[in-house]
PDB file of C-alpha atoms in Angstrom:
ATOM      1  CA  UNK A   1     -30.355  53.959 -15.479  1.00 47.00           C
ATOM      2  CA  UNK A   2     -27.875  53.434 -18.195  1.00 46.00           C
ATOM      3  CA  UNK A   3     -25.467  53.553 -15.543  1.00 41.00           C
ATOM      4  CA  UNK A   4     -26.598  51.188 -13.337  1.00 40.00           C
ATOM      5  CA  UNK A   5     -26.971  48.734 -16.597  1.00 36.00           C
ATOM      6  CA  UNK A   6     -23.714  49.094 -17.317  1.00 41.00           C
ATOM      7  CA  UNK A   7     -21.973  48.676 -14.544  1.00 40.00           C
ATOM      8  CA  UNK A   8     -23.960  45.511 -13.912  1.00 36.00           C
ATOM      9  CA  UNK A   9     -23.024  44.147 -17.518  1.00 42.00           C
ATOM     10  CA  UNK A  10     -19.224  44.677 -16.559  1.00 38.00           C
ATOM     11  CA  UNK A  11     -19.601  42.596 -13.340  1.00 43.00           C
ATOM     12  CA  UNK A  12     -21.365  39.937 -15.175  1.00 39.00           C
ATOM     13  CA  UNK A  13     -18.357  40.007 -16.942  1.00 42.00           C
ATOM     14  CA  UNK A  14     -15.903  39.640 -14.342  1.00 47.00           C
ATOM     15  CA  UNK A  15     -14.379  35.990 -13.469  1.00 58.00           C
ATOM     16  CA  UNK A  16     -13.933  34.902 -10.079  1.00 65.00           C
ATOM     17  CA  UNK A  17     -10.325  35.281  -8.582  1.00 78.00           C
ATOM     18  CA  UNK A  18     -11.238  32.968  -5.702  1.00 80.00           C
ATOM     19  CA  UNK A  19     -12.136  29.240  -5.055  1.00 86.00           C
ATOM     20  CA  UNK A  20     -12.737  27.170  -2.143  1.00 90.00           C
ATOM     21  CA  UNK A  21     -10.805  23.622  -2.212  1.00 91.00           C
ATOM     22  CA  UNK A  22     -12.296  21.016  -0.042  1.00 92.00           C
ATOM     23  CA  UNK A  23     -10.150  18.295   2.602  1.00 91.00           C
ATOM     24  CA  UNK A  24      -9.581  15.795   0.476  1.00 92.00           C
ATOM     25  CA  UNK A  25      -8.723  17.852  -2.845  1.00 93.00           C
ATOM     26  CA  UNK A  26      -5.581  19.764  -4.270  1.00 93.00           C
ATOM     27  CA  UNK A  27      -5.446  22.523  -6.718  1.00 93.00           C
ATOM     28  CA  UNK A  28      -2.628  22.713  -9.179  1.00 92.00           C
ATOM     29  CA  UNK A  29      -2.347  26.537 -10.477  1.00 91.00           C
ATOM     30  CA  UNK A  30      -0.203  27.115 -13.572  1.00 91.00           C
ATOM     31  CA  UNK A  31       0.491  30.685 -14.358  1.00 89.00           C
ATOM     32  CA  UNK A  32       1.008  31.391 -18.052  1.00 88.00           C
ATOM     33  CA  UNK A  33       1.825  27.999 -18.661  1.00 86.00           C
ATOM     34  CA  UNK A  34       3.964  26.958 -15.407  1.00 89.00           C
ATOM     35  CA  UNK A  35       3.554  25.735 -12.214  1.00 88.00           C
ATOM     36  CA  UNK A  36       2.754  28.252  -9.384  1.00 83.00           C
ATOM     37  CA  UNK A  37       4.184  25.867  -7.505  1.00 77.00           C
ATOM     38  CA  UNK A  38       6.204  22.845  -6.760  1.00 77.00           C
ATOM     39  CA  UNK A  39       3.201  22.088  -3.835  1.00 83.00           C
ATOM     40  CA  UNK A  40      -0.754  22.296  -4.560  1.00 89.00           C
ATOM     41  CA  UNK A  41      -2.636  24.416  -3.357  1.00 89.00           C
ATOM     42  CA  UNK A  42      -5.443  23.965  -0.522  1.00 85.00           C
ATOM     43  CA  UNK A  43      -7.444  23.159   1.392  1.00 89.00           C
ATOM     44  CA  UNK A  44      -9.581  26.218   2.249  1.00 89.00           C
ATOM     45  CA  UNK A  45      -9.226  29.478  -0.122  1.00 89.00           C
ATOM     46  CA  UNK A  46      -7.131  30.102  -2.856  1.00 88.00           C
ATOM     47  CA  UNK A  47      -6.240  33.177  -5.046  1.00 87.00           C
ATOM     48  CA  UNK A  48      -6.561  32.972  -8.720  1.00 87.00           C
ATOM     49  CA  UNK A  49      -5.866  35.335 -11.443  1.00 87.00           C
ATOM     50  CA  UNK A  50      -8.142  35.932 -14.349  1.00 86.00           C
ATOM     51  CA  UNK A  51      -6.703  35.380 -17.712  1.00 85.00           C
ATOM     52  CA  UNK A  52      -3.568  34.418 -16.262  1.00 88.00           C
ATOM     53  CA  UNK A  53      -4.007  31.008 -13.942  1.00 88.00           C
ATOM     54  CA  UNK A  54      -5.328  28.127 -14.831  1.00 90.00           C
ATOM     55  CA  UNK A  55      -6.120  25.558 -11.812  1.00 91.00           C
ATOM     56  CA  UNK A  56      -6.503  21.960 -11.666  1.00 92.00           C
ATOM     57  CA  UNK A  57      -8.495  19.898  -9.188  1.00 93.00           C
ATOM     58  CA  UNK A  58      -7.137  16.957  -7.676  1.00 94.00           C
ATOM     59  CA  UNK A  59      -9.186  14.343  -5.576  1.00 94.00           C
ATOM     60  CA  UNK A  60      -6.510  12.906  -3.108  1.00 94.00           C
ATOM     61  CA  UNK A  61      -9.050   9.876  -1.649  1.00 94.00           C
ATOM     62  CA  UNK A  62      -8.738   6.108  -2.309  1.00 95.00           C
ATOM     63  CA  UNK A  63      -9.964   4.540  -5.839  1.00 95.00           C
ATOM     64  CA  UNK A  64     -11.280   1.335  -6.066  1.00 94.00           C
ATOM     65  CA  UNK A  65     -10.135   0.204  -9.678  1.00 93.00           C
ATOM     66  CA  UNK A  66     -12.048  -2.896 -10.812  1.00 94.00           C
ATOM     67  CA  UNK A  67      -9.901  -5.014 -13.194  1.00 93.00           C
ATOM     68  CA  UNK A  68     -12.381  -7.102 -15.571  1.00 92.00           C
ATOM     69  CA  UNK A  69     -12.047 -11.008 -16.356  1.00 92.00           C
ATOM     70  CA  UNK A  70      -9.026 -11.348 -18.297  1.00 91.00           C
ATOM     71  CA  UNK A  71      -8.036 -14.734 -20.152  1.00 90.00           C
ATOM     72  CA  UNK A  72      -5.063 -15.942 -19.178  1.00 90.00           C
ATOM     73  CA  UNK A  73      -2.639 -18.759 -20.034  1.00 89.00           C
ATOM     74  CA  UNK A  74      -0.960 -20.265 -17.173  1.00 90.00           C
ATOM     75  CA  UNK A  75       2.336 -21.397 -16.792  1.00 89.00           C
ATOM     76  CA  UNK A  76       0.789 -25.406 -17.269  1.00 87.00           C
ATOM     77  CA  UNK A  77      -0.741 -24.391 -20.430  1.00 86.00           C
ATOM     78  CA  UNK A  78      -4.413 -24.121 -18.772  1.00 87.00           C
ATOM     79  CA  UNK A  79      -6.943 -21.092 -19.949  1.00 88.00           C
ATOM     80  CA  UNK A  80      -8.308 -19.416 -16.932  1.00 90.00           C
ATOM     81  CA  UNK A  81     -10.218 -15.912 -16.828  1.00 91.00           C
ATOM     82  CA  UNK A  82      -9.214 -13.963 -13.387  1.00 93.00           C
ATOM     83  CA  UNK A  83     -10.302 -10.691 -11.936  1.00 92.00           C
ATOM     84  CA  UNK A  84      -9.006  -8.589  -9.162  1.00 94.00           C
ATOM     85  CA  UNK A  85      -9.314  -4.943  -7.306  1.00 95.00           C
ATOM     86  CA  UNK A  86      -6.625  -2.039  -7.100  1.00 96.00           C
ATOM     87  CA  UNK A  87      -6.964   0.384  -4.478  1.00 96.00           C
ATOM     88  CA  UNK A  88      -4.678   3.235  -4.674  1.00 96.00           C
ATOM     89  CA  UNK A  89      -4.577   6.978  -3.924  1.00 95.00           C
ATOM     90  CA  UNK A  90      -2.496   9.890  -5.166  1.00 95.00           C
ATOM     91  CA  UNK A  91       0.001  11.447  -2.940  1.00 93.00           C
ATOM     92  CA  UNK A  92       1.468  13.934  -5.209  1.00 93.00           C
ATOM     93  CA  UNK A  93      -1.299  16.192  -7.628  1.00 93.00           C
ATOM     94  CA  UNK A  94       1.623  17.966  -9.009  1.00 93.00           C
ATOM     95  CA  UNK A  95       3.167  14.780 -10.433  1.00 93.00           C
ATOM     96  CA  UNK A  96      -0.161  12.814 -11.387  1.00 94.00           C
ATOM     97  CA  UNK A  97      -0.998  16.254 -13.372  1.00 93.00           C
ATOM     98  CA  UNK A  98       2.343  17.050 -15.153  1.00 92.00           C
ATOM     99  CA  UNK A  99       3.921  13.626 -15.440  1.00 92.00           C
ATOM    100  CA  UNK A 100       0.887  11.932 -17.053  1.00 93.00           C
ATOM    101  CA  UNK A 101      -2.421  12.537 -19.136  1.00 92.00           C
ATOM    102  CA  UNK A 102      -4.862  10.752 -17.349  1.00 93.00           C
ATOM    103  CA  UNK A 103      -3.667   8.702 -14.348  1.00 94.00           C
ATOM    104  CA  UNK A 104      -6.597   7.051 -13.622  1.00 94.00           C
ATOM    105  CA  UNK A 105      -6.638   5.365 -16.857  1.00 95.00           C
ATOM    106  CA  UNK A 106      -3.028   4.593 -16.861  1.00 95.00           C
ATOM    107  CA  UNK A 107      -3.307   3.037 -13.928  1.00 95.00           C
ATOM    108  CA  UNK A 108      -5.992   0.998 -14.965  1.00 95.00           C
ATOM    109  CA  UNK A 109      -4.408  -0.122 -18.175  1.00 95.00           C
ATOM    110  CA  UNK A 110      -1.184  -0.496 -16.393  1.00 95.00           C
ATOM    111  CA  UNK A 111      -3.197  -2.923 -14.072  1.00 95.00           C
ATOM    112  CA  UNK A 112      -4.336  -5.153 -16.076  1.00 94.00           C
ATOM    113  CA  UNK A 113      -0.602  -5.323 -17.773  1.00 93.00           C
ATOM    114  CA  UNK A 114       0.805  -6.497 -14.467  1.00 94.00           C
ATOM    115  CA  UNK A 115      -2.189  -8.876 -13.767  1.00 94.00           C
ATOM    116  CA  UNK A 116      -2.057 -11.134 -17.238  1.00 92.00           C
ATOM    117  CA  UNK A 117       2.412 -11.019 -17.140  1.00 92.00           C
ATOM    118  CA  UNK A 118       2.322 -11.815 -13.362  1.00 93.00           C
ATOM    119  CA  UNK A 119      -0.031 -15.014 -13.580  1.00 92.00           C
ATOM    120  CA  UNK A 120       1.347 -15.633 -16.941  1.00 90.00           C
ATOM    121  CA  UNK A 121       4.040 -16.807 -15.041  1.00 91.00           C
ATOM    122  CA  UNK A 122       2.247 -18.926 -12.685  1.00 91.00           C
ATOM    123  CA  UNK A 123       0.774 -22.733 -12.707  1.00 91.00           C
ATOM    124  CA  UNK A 124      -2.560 -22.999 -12.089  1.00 88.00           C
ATOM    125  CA  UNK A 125      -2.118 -24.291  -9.151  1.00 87.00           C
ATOM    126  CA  UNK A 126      -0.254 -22.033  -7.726  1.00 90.00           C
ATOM    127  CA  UNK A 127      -2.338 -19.455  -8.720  1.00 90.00           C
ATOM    128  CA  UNK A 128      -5.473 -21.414  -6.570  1.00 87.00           C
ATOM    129  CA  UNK A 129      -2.962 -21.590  -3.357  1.00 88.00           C
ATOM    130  CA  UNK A 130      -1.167 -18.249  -3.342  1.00 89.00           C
ATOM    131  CA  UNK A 131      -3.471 -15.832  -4.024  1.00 90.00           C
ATOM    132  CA  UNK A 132      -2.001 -13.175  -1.447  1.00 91.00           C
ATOM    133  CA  UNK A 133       1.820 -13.743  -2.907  1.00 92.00           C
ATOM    134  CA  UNK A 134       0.480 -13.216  -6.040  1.00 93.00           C
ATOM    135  CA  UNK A 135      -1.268 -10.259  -4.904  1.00 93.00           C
ATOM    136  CA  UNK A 136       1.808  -8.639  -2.846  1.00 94.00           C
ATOM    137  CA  UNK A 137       3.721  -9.059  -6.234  1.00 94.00           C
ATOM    138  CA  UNK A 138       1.290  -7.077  -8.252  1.00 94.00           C
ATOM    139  CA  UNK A 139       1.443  -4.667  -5.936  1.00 94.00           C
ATOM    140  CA  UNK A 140       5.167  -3.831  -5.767  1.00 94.00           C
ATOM    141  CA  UNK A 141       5.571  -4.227  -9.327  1.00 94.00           C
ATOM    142  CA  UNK A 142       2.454  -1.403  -9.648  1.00 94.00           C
ATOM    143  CA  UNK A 143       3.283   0.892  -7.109  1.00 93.00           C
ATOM    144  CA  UNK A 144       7.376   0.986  -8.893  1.00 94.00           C
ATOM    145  CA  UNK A 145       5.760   1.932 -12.079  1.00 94.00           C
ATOM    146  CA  UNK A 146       3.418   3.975 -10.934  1.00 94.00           C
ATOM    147  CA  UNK A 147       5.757   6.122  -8.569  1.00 93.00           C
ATOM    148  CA  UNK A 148       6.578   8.536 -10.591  1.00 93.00           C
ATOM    149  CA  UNK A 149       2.981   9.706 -11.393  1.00 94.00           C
ATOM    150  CA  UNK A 150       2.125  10.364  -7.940  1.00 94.00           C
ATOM    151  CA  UNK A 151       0.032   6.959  -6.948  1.00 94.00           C
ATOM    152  CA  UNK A 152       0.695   5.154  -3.878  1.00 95.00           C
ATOM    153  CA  UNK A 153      -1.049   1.395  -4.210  1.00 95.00           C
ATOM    154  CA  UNK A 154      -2.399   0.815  -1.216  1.00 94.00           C
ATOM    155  CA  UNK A 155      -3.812  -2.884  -1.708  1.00 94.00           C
ATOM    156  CA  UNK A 156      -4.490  -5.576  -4.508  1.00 95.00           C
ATOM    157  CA  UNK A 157      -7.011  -8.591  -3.899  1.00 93.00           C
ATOM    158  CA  UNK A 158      -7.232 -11.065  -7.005  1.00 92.00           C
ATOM    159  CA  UNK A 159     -11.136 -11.741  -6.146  1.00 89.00           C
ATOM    160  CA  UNK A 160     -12.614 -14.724  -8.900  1.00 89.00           C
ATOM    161  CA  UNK A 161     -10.100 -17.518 -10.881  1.00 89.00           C
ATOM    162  CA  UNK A 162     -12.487 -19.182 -13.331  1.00 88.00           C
ATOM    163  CA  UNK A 163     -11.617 -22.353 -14.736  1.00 86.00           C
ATOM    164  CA  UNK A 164     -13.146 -24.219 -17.291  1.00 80.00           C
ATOM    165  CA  UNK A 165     -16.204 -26.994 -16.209  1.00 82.00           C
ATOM    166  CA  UNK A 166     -14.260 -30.060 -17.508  1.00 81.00           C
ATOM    167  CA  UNK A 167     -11.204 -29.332 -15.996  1.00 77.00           C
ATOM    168  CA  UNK A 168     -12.838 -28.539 -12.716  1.00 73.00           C
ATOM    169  CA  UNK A 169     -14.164 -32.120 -13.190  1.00 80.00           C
ATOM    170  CA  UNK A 170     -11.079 -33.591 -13.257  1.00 79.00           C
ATOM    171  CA  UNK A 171      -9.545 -31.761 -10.190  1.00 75.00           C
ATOM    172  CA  UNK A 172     -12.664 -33.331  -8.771  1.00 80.00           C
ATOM    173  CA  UNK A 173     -11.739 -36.744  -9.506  1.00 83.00           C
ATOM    174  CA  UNK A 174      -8.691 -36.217  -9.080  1.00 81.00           C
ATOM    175  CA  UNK A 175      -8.799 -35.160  -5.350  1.00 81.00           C
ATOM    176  CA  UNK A 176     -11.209 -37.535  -4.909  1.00 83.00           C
ATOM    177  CA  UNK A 177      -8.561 -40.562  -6.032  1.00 87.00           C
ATOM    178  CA  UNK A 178      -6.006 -39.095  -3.616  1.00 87.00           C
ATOM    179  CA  UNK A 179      -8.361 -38.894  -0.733  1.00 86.00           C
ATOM    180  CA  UNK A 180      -9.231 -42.559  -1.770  1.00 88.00           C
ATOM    181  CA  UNK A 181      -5.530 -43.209  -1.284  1.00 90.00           C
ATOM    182  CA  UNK A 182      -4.444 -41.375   1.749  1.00 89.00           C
ATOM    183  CA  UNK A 183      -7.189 -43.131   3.720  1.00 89.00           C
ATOM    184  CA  UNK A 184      -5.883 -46.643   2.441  1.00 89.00           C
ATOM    185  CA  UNK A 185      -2.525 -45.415   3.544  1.00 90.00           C
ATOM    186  CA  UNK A 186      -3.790 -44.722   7.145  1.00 90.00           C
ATOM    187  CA  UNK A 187      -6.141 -48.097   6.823  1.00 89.00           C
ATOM    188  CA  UNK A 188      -2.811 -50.536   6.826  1.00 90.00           C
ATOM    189  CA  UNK A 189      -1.328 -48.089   9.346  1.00 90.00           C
ATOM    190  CA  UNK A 190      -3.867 -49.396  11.451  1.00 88.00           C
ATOM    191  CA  UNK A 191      -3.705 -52.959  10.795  1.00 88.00           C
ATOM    192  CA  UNK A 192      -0.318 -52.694  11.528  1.00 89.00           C
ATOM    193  CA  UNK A 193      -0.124 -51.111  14.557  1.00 88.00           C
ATOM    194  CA  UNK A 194      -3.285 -53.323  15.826  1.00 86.00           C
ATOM    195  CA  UNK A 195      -1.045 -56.398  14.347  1.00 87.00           C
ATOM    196  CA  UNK A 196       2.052 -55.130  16.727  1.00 85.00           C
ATOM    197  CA  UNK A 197      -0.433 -54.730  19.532  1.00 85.00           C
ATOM    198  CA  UNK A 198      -1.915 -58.288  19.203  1.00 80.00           C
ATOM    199  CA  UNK A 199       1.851 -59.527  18.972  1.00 81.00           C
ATOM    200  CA  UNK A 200       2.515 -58.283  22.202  1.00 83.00           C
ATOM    201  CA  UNK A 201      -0.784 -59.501  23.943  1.00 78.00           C
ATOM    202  CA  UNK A 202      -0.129 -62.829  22.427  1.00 77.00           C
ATOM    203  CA  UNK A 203       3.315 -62.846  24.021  1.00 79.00           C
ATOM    204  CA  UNK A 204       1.944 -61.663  27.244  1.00 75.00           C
ATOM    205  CA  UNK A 205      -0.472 -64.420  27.100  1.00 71.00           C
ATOM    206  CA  UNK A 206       1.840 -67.182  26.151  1.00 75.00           C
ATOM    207  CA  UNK A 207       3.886 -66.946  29.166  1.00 76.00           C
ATOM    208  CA  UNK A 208       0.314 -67.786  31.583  1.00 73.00           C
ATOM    209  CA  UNK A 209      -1.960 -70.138  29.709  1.00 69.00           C
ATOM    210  CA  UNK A 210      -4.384 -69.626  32.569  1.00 71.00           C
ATOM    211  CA  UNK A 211      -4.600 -65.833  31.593  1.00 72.00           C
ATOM    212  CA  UNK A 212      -5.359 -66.738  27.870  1.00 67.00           C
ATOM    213  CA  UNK A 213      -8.420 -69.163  29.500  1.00 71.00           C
ATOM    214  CA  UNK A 214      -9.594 -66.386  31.424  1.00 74.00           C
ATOM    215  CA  UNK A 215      -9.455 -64.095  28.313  1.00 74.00           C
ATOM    216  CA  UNK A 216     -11.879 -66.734  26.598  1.00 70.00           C
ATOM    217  CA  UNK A 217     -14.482 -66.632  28.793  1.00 72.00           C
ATOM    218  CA  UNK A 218     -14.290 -63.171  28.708  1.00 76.00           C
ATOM    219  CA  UNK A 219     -14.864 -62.916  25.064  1.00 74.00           C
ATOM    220  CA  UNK A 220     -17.694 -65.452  25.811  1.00 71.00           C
ATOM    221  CA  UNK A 221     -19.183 -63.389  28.224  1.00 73.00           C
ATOM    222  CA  UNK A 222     -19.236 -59.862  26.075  1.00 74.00           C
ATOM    223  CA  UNK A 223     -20.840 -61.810  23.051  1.00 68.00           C
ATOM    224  CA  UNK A 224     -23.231 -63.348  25.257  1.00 68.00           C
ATOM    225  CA  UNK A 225     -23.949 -59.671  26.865  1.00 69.00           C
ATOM    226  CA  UNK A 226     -24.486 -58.366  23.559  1.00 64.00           C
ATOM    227  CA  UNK A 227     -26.628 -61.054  22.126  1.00 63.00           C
ATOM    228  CA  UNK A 228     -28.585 -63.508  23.910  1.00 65.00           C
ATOM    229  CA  UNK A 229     -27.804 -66.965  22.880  1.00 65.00           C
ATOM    230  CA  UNK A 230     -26.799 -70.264  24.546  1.00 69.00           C
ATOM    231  CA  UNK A 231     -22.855 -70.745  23.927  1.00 66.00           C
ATOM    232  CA  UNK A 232     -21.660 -74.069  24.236  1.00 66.00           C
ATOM    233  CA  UNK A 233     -17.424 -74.920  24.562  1.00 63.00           C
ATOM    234  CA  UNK A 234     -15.404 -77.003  25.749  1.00 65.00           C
ATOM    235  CA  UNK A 235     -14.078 -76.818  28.849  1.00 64.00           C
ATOM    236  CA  UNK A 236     -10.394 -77.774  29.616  1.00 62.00           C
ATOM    237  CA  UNK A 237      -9.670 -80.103  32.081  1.00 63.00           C
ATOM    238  CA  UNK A 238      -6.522 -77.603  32.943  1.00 63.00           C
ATOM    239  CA  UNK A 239      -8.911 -75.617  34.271  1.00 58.00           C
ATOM    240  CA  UNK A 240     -10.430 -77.725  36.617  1.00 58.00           C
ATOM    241  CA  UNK A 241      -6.756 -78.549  37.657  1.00 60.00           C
ATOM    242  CA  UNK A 242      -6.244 -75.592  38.592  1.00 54.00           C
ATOM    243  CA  UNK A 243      -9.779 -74.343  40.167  1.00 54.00           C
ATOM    244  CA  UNK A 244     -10.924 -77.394  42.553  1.00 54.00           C
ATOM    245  CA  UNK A 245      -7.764 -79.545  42.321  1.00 51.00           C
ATOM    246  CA  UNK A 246      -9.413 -82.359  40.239  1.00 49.00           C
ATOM    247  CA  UNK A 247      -6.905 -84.264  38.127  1.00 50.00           C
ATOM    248  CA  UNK A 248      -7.750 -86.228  35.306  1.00 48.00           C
ATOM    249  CA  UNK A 249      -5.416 -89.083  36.409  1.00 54.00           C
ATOM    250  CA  UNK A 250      -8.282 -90.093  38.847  1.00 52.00           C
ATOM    251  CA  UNK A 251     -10.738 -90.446  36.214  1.00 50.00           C
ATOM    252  CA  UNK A 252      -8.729 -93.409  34.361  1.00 48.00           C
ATOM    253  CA  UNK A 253     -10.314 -96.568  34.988  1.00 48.00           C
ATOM    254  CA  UNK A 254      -7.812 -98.525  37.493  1.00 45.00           C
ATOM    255  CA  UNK A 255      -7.587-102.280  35.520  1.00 51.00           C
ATOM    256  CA  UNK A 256      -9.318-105.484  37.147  1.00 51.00           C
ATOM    257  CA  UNK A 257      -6.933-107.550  39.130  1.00 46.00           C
ATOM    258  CA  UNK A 258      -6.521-111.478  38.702  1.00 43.00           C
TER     259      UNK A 258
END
């Protein structure tokens, strides 16, 4: 019985020499103090040493990093609070566990760095109108840094620019005073080209007075169309000339003879 006792307390004893590492995680072993290694280890089954290895996980899948509001001053001297997303993944868990303490919040800090110097350097609006440039820029300048600890930056979205209630009321006005003035613009565009157009007919007409008569009574004819009404004009005698062959010659009174 003793026996039995005892060789159960040295088995309680005993550490486990293997582990099972999953698809998407790496295992960095370091052997009295070194790196197995220059690769991790996994996935599937790995052989450790008691009292002599000492193993790491590593998750290789994408982080989402959320970047809070942060106040910035723009370029124009305007105070604006923006906030963005970092995705990124590491590539290498022998670098992102040697190179640096903790990558995830290095990255993080690191990202919000980048975020305030990058807009920094912006005008407001330029910030409103290219958001994806912006974004692309940050991401270069984030994945150089971060290269050497083993992240990869897969994507960076600025997602909120807040901007202070009174200044948004201006912008307000003040898009509404240029929409005001581009539709003046195209207003006397109009009058002008209708002006052109009514310089043409009026040349077109002024070579056949007949055709400006008929254009009279057509104008005569669509208002009384639209509203009925008795019209009363005066009626050339021109036109009668030129309709029934009347003349107004024969309606002079011929003078009494002696």
């Amino acid at each position: 019985m003793r026996w039995i006792l005892g060789c159960l307390h040295l088995r309680s004893r005993k550490k486990r020499i293997s582990w099972i590492i999953k698809e998407y995680e790496r295992a960095v072993v370091f052997r009295l103090g070194r790196i197995q290694a220059d690769k991790a280890k996994g996935p599937g089954l790995i052989l450790v040493l008691p009292c002599i290895d000492v193993f790491v996980k590593v998750d290789l899948r994408t982080v989402t990093c959320n970047i809070p509001p942060q106040e910035i001053l723009t370029k124009d001297s305007v105070t604006t609070q923006v906030d963005g997303v970092v995705y990124y993944r590491i590539y290498s868990a022998v670098s992102a566990v040697a190179n640096v303490n903790d990558v995830h919040q290095a990255t993080f800090l690191l990202a919000q760095t980048t975020l305030r110097n990058v807009l920094g350097t912006q005008t407001l609006s330029q910030i409103l109108a290219g958001r994806e440039e912006i974004a692309h820029s940050i991401q270069t300048l984030l994945d150089d840094a971060t290269e050497l600890w083993g992240i990869q930056v897969a994507r960076v979205e600025i997602k909120d620019v807040r901007i202070p209630v009174q200044l948004q009321r201006s912008m307000a006005a003040e898009a509404e005073a240029t929409r005001e003035a581009r539709a003046k613009v195209l207003a006397a565009e109009g009058e002008m080209n209708a002006s052109k157009s009514l310089k043409s007919a009026s040349m077109v007409l002024a070579e056949s007075p007949m055709a400006l008569q008929l254009r009279y009574l057509q104008t005569l004819s669509t208002v009384a169309t639209e509203k009925n009404s008795t019209i009363v004009f005066p009626l050339p005698m021109n036109i009668l000339e030129g309709i029934g062959g009347v003349s107004y010659d024969n309606h002079k009174k011929l003078p009494d003879k002696a």
